[in-house]
Amino acid sequence: MKNCEFVKLIEFAQHGDERGHLVVAECGEDIPFEVKRIFYIYGSSADVIRGQHANQKTKFLLLNVAGTSKVRVKICGGGWDVYDLNRPYMGLYLPAMVWKEMYDFSPNSVLLVLASEHYDPDEYIRSYDEFIKINKGNGYGENSIVKTINRK
């Protein structure tokens, strides 16, 4: 079995008063990698599926800073997990070699993505069958767990 990191939720510090809320996320403190690329997804409808790929070296942190979305991941050494991102102060850390699918976007969803690497199309694995082939023997079962993060 290959050495692998696991998907994890990260809760960022919140500061707020009658003026509103401020969320703080610092590289080297809260974000487990140096950020080299930032992008965001918006305007996707609930029936659209984004992602549908794995990355050989890029790590990601996904934050739904507005609205909600779901992220389905094929985890290292296990089955499928589904994360319901619906708190603007919660991030989903995705290490390299995790199959990811983002879907069920609310009408006002803005999914902010921080990446550890600059874009390189050659490090993307865009075929699920190829992803499974590369990870054969790593215990990639078909179990499914839904992890819901309720908005407070």
Coordinates of N, CA and C in Angstrom, one line a residue:
M1 N 0.8 -1.2 0.0 CA 0.0 0.0 0.0 C 0.9 1.2 0.0
K2 N 0.5 2.2 -0.8 CA 1.3 3.5 -0.8 C 1.0 4.3 0.4
N3 N 2.0 5.0 0.9 CA 1.8 5.9 2.0 C 0.8 7.0 1.5
C4 N -0.1 7.4 2.3 CA -1.1 8.4 1.9 C -1.6 9.2 3.1
E5 N -2.0 10.4 2.7 CA -2.7 11.3 3.7 C -4.2 11.1 3.6
F6 N -4.9 11.5 4.5 CA -6.3 11.4 4.5 C -7.0 12.7 4.4
V7 N -8.2 12.7 3.8 CA -9.1 13.8 3.7 C -9.5 14.2 5.1
K8 N -9.5 15.5 5.4 CA -9.9 16.0 6.7 C -10.6 17.4 6.6
L9 N -11.5 17.6 7.6 CA -12.1 18.9 7.7 C -11.3 19.8 8.6
I10 N -11.2 21.0 8.2 CA -10.5 22.0 9.0 C -11.4 23.2 9.3
E11 N -11.5 23.5 10.6 CA -12.3 24.6 11.1 C -11.4 25.8 11.3
F12 N -11.7 26.9 10.6 CA -10.9 28.1 10.7 C -11.5 29.0 11.8
A13 N -10.6 29.8 12.4 CA -11.0 30.7 13.5 C -12.0 31.8 12.9
Q14 N -13.0 32.0 13.7 CA -14.0 33.0 13.4 C -14.0 34.1 14.4
H15 N -14.2 35.3 13.9 CA -14.3 36.5 14.8 C -15.5 37.3 14.4
G16 N -16.3 37.6 15.3 CA -17.5 38.3 14.9 C -18.2 39.1 16.0
D17 N -18.9 40.1 15.6 CA -19.7 40.9 16.5 C -20.9 41.5 15.7
E18 N -21.5 42.5 16.2 CA -22.7 43.1 15.5 C -22.4 43.5 14.1
R19 N -21.1 43.7 13.7 CA -20.8 44.2 12.4 C -20.7 43.0 11.3
G20 N -20.6 41.8 11.8 CA -20.5 40.7 10.9 C -19.4 39.7 11.4
H21 N -19.0 38.9 10.5 CA -18.0 37.8 10.8 C -16.8 38.0 9.9
L22 N -15.6 37.5 10.5 CA -14.4 37.5 9.8 C -13.8 36.1 10.1
V23 N -13.4 35.4 9.0 CA -12.7 34.1 9.1 C -11.3 34.2 8.7
V24 N -10.4 33.7 9.5 CA -9.0 33.8 9.3 C -8.4 32.4 9.0
A25 N -7.6 32.3 7.9 CA -6.9 31.1 7.5 C -5.5 31.5 7.1
E26 N -4.5 31.0 7.8 CA -3.1 31.3 7.5 C -2.3 30.1 7.0
C27 N -1.5 30.4 6.0 CA -0.6 29.3 5.5 C 0.4 29.0 6.6
G28 N 0.7 27.7 6.7 CA 1.7 27.3 7.7 C 1.1 27.2 9.1
E29 N -0.1 27.7 9.3 CA -0.8 27.6 10.6 C -2.1 26.7 10.4
D30 N -3.0 27.2 9.6 CA -4.3 26.5 9.4 C -4.3 25.7 8.1
I31 N -3.6 26.2 7.1 CA -3.6 25.6 5.7 C -2.4 24.7 5.7
P32 N -2.5 23.4 5.5 CA -1.4 22.5 5.6 C -0.4 22.4 4.3
F33 N -0.4 23.5 3.6 CA 0.5 23.6 2.4 C 0.7 25.1 2.0
E34 N 1.7 25.3 1.3 CA 1.9 26.7 0.7 C 1.0 26.8 -0.5
V35 N 0.2 27.9 -0.5 CA -0.8 28.1 -1.5 C -0.1 28.7 -2.8
K36 N -0.2 28.0 -3.9 CA 0.4 28.5 -5.1 C -0.7 28.9 -6.2
R37 N -1.9 28.5 -6.0 CA -3.0 28.8 -6.9 C -4.3 28.9 -6.2
I38 N -5.1 29.9 -6.6 CA -6.4 30.1 -6.0 C -7.4 30.2 -7.1
F39 N -8.5 29.5 -7.0 CA -9.6 29.7 -8.0 C -10.9 29.4 -7.3
Y40 N -12.0 29.8 -7.9 CA -13.3 29.6 -7.3 C -14.3 29.2 -8.4
I41 N -15.3 28.4 -7.9 CA -16.4 27.9 -8.8 C -17.7 28.6 -8.4
Y42 N -18.4 29.2 -9.3 CA -19.7 29.8 -9.0 C -20.6 29.7 -10.2
G43 N -21.9 29.8 -10.1 CA -22.8 29.8 -11.2 C -23.1 28.4 -11.7
S44 N -22.7 27.3 -10.9 CA -23.0 26.0 -11.3 C -24.4 25.6 -10.6
S45 N -25.2 24.9 -11.4 CA -26.5 24.5 -10.9 C -26.4 23.2 -10.1
A46 N -27.4 22.8 -9.4 CA -27.4 21.6 -8.6 C -27.2 20.3 -9.3
D47 N -27.5 20.3 -10.6 CA -27.3 19.0 -11.4 C -25.9 18.9 -12.1
V48 N -25.1 19.9 -11.9 CA -23.7 19.9 -12.5 C -22.8 19.2 -11.6
I49 N -21.9 18.4 -12.2 CA -20.8 17.7 -11.4 C -19.5 18.3 -11.9
R50 N -18.7 18.9 -11.0 CA -17.4 19.5 -11.3 C -16.3 18.5 -10.8
G51 N -15.1 18.8 -11.2 CA -14.0 17.9 -10.7 C -13.9 16.7 -11.6
Q52 N -14.3 15.6 -11.0 CA -14.2 14.2 -11.6 C -12.8 13.9 -12.1
H53 N -11.9 14.1 -11.2 CA -10.5 13.8 -11.4 C -9.7 13.6 -10.1
A54 N -8.5 13.2 -10.3 CA -7.5 13.1 -9.1 C -6.3 13.8 -9.6
N55 N -5.4 14.2 -8.7 CA -4.2 14.9 -9.0 C -3.0 14.1 -8.4
Q56 N -2.0 14.0 -9.2 CA -0.9 13.2 -8.7 C -0.1 13.9 -7.6
K57 N 0.0 15.2 -7.6 CA 0.8 15.9 -6.6 C 0.1 17.1 -6.0
T58 N -0.9 17.7 -6.6 CA -1.6 18.8 -6.0 C -2.5 18.5 -4.8
K59 N -2.4 19.3 -3.8 CA -3.2 19.2 -2.6 C -4.2 20.3 -2.7
F60 N -5.4 20.2 -2.2 CA -6.4 21.2 -2.3 C -7.1 21.5 -0.9
L61 N -7.6 22.7 -0.8 CA -8.5 23.0 0.4 C -9.7 23.7 -0.2
L62 N -10.9 23.1 0.0 CA -12.1 23.6 -0.5 C -12.9 24.3 0.6
L63 N -13.4 25.5 0.3 CA -14.2 26.2 1.2 C -15.4 26.8 0.5
N64 N -16.6 26.4 1.0 CA -17.8 27.1 0.4 C -18.0 28.4 1.1
V65 N -17.5 29.5 0.6 CA -17.6 30.8 1.3 C -19.0 31.4 1.2
A66 N -19.8 30.9 0.3 CA -21.2 31.3 0.1 C -22.0 30.1 -0.3
G67 N -23.2 30.0 0.2 CA -24.0 28.9 -0.3 C -23.5 27.5 0.2
T68 N -23.9 26.5 -0.5 CA -23.5 25.1 -0.1 C -23.2 24.3 -1.4
S69 N -22.5 23.2 -1.1 CA -22.2 22.2 -2.2 C -21.8 20.9 -1.5
K70 N -21.7 19.9 -2.2 CA -21.3 18.6 -1.7 C -20.0 18.2 -2.4
V71 N -19.2 17.4 -1.7 CA -17.9 16.9 -2.3 C -17.9 15.4 -2.0
R72 N -17.8 14.7 -3.1 CA -17.7 13.2 -3.0 C -16.3 12.8 -3.3
V73 N -15.6 12.1 -2.4 CA -14.2 11.7 -2.6 C -14.0 10.2 -2.4
K74 N -13.2 9.7 -3.2 CA -12.7 8.3 -3.1 C -11.5 8.4 -2.3
I75 N -11.6 7.9 -1.0 CA -10.5 8.1 -0.1 C -9.4 7.0 -0.2
C76 N -8.2 7.4 0.2 CA -7.1 6.5 0.2 C -7.3 5.4 1.2
G77 N -7.2 4.1 0.7 CA -7.4 3.0 1.6 C -8.8 2.7 2.0
G78 N -9.8 3.3 1.3 CA -11.2 3.1 1.7 C -12.1 3.3 0.6
G79 N -13.4 3.6 1.0 CA -14.5 3.8 0.1 C -14.7 5.3 -0.2
W80 N -16.0 5.6 -0.5 CA -16.5 6.9 -0.8 C -16.9 7.6 0.5
D81 N -16.5 8.9 0.5 CA -17.1 9.8 1.6 C -17.7 10.9 0.9
V82 N -18.8 11.4 1.4 CA -19.5 12.6 0.9 C -19.5 13.7 2.0
Y83 N -19.0 14.9 1.7 CA -19.0 16.0 2.6 C -20.0 17.1 2.2
D84 N -20.8 17.5 3.0 CA -21.8 18.6 2.8 C -21.2 19.9 3.3
L85 N -20.6 20.7 2.4 CA -20.0 21.9 2.8 C -21.0 23.0 2.9
N86 N -21.3 23.4 4.1 CA -22.4 24.4 4.3 C -22.1 25.4 5.4
R87 N -20.8 25.5 5.8 CA -20.4 26.5 6.8 C -19.2 27.3 6.1
P88 N -19.2 28.6 6.1 CA -18.2 29.3 5.4 C -16.8 29.3 6.2
Y89 N -16.8 28.7 7.4 CA -15.6 28.7 8.1 C -15.0 27.2 8.2
M90 N -15.6 26.3 7.4 CA -15.1 25.0 7.4 C -14.5 24.7 6.0
G91 N -13.3 24.1 6.0 CA -12.6 23.8 4.8 C -12.4 22.3 4.7
L92 N -12.4 21.7 3.5 CA -12.1 20.3 3.3 C -10.8 20.2 2.6
Y93 N -9.8 19.5 3.4 CA -8.5 19.3 2.9 C -8.5 18.0 2.1
L94 N -8.0 18.1 0.8 CA -7.9 16.9 -0.1 C -6.4 16.7 -0.4
P95 N -5.8 15.7 0.0 CA -4.4 15.4 -0.3 C -4.3 15.0 -1.8
A96 N -3.1 14.8 -2.3 CA -2.9 14.3 -3.7 C -3.5 12.9 -3.7
M97 N -3.8 12.4 -4.9 CA -4.3 11.1 -5.2 C -5.6 10.8 -4.6
V98 N -6.6 11.8 -4.5 CA -7.9 11.6 -4.1 C -8.8 11.9 -5.2
W99 N -9.7 11.0 -5.6 CA -10.7 11.3 -6.6 C -11.8 12.2 -6.1
K100 N -12.1 13.3 -6.7 CA -13.0 14.3 -6.2 C -14.1 14.6 -7.2
E101 N -15.3 14.8 -6.7 CA -16.5 15.3 -7.5 C -17.2 16.3 -6.6
M102 N -17.4 17.5 -7.2 CA -18.2 18.5 -6.5 C -19.5 18.7 -7.2
Y103 N -20.6 18.7 -6.4 CA -21.9 18.7 -7.0 C -23.0 19.3 -6.0
D104 N -24.2 19.3 -6.4 CA -25.3 19.8 -5.6 C -25.1 21.3 -5.1
F105 N -24.7 22.1 -6.0 CA -24.4 23.5 -5.7 C -25.7 24.3 -5.5
S106 N -25.8 25.0 -4.4 CA -26.9 25.9 -4.2 C -26.9 27.1 -5.2
P107 N -28.0 27.8 -5.4 CA -27.9 28.9 -6.4 C -26.9 30.0 -6.1
N108 N -26.6 30.2 -4.8 CA -25.6 31.2 -4.5 C -24.2 30.7 -4.1
S109 N -24.0 29.4 -4.5 CA -22.7 28.8 -4.1 C -21.5 29.5 -4.7
V110 N -20.5 29.7 -3.8 CA -19.2 30.1 -4.3 C -18.2 29.2 -3.6
L111 N -17.6 28.3 -4.3 CA -16.7 27.3 -3.8 C -15.2 27.8 -4.1
L112 N -14.6 28.2 -3.0 CA -13.2 28.7 -3.1 C -12.2 27.5 -3.0
V113 N -11.2 27.5 -3.9 CA -10.3 26.3 -3.9 C -8.9 26.9 -3.8
L114 N -8.1 26.4 -2.8 CA -6.7 26.8 -2.6 C -5.9 25.5 -3.1
A115 N -4.9 25.7 -3.9 CA -4.1 24.6 -4.4 C -2.6 24.7 -4.1
S116 N -2.0 23.6 -3.8 CA -0.6 23.6 -3.5 C 0.4 23.7 -4.6
E117 N -0.1 23.6 -5.9 CA 0.7 23.6 -7.1 C 0.1 24.5 -8.1
H118 N 0.9 25.0 -9.0 CA 0.4 25.7 -10.2 C -0.2 24.7 -11.1
Y119 N -1.1 25.2 -12.0 CA -1.8 24.2 -12.9 C -0.9 23.5 -13.8
D120 N -1.0 22.2 -13.9 CA -0.2 21.4 -14.7 C -1.1 20.3 -15.2
P121 N -1.6 20.4 -16.5 CA -2.6 19.4 -17.0 C -2.0 17.9 -17.0
D122 N -0.7 17.8 -17.0 CA -0.1 16.4 -17.1 C -0.2 15.7 -15.8
E123 N -0.5 16.4 -14.6 CA -0.6 15.7 -13.4 C -2.0 15.3 -13.0
Y124 N -2.9 15.6 -13.9 CA -4.3 15.2 -13.7 C -4.6 13.8 -14.1
I125 N -5.4 13.1 -13.3 CA -5.9 11.7 -13.7 C -7.4 11.9 -14.0
R126 N -7.8 11.9 -15.2 CA -9.2 12.3 -15.6 C -10.1 11.1 -15.8
S127 N -9.5 9.9 -15.8 CA -10.2 8.7 -16.0 C -10.3 7.9 -14.6
Y128 N -11.6 7.7 -14.2 CA -11.8 7.0 -12.9 C -11.1 5.6 -13.0
D129 N -11.3 4.9 -14.1 CA -10.7 3.5 -14.3 C -9.2 3.6 -14.2
E130 N -8.6 4.6 -14.7 CA -7.1 4.8 -14.6 C -6.7 5.0 -13.1
F131 N -7.5 5.8 -12.5 CA -7.3 6.1 -11.0 C -7.3 4.8 -10.2
I132 N -8.3 4.0 -10.4 CA -8.4 2.7 -9.7 C -7.3 1.8 -10.1
K133 N -6.9 1.8 -11.3 CA -5.8 0.9 -11.8 C -4.5 1.3 -11.1
I134 N -4.2 2.6 -11.0 CA -3.0 3.1 -10.3 C -3.0 2.7 -8.9
N135 N -4.2 2.7 -8.2 CA -4.3 2.5 -6.8 C -4.7 1.1 -6.5
K136 N -4.6 0.2 -7.4 CA -5.0 -1.2 -7.2 C -4.2 -1.8 -6.0
G137 N -4.9 -2.4 -5.1 CA -4.2 -3.0 -3.9 C -4.1 -2.0 -2.8
N138 N -4.7 -0.9 -2.9 CA -4.7 0.1 -1.8 C -6.0 0.1 -1.0
G139 N -6.8 -1.0 -1.2 CA -8.0 -1.1 -0.4 C -9.1 -0.2 -0.8
Y140 N -9.2 0.2 -2.1 CA -10.2 1.1 -2.5 C -11.5 0.3 -2.6
G141 N -12.3 0.3 -1.6 CA -13.6 -0.4 -1.5 C -14.7 0.5 -2.0
E142 N -15.9 0.0 -2.0 CA -17.1 0.8 -2.4 C -18.0 1.2 -1.3
N143 N -17.4 1.3 -0.1 CA -18.2 1.8 1.1 C -18.6 3.2 0.9
S144 N -19.6 3.7 1.5 CA -20.0 5.1 1.4 C -20.5 5.6 2.7
I145 N -19.9 6.8 3.1 CA -20.3 7.4 4.3 C -20.6 8.9 3.9
V146 N -21.7 9.4 4.5 CA -22.0 10.8 4.3 C -21.7 11.6 5.5
K147 N -20.8 12.6 5.4 CA -20.4 13.5 6.5 C -21.1 14.8 6.3
T148 N -22.0 15.1 7.1 CA -22.8 16.4 6.9 C -22.3 17.4 8.0
I149 N -22.0 18.6 7.5 CA -21.6 19.7 8.4 C -22.8 20.6 8.4
N150 N -23.5 20.7 9.5 CA -24.7 21.5 9.6 C -24.3 23.0 9.8
R151 N -25.0 23.8 9.1 CA -24.8 25.3 9.3 C -25.3 25.7 10.7
K152 N -24.5 26.5 11.4 CA -24.9 27.0 12.7 C -25.5 28.4 12.6

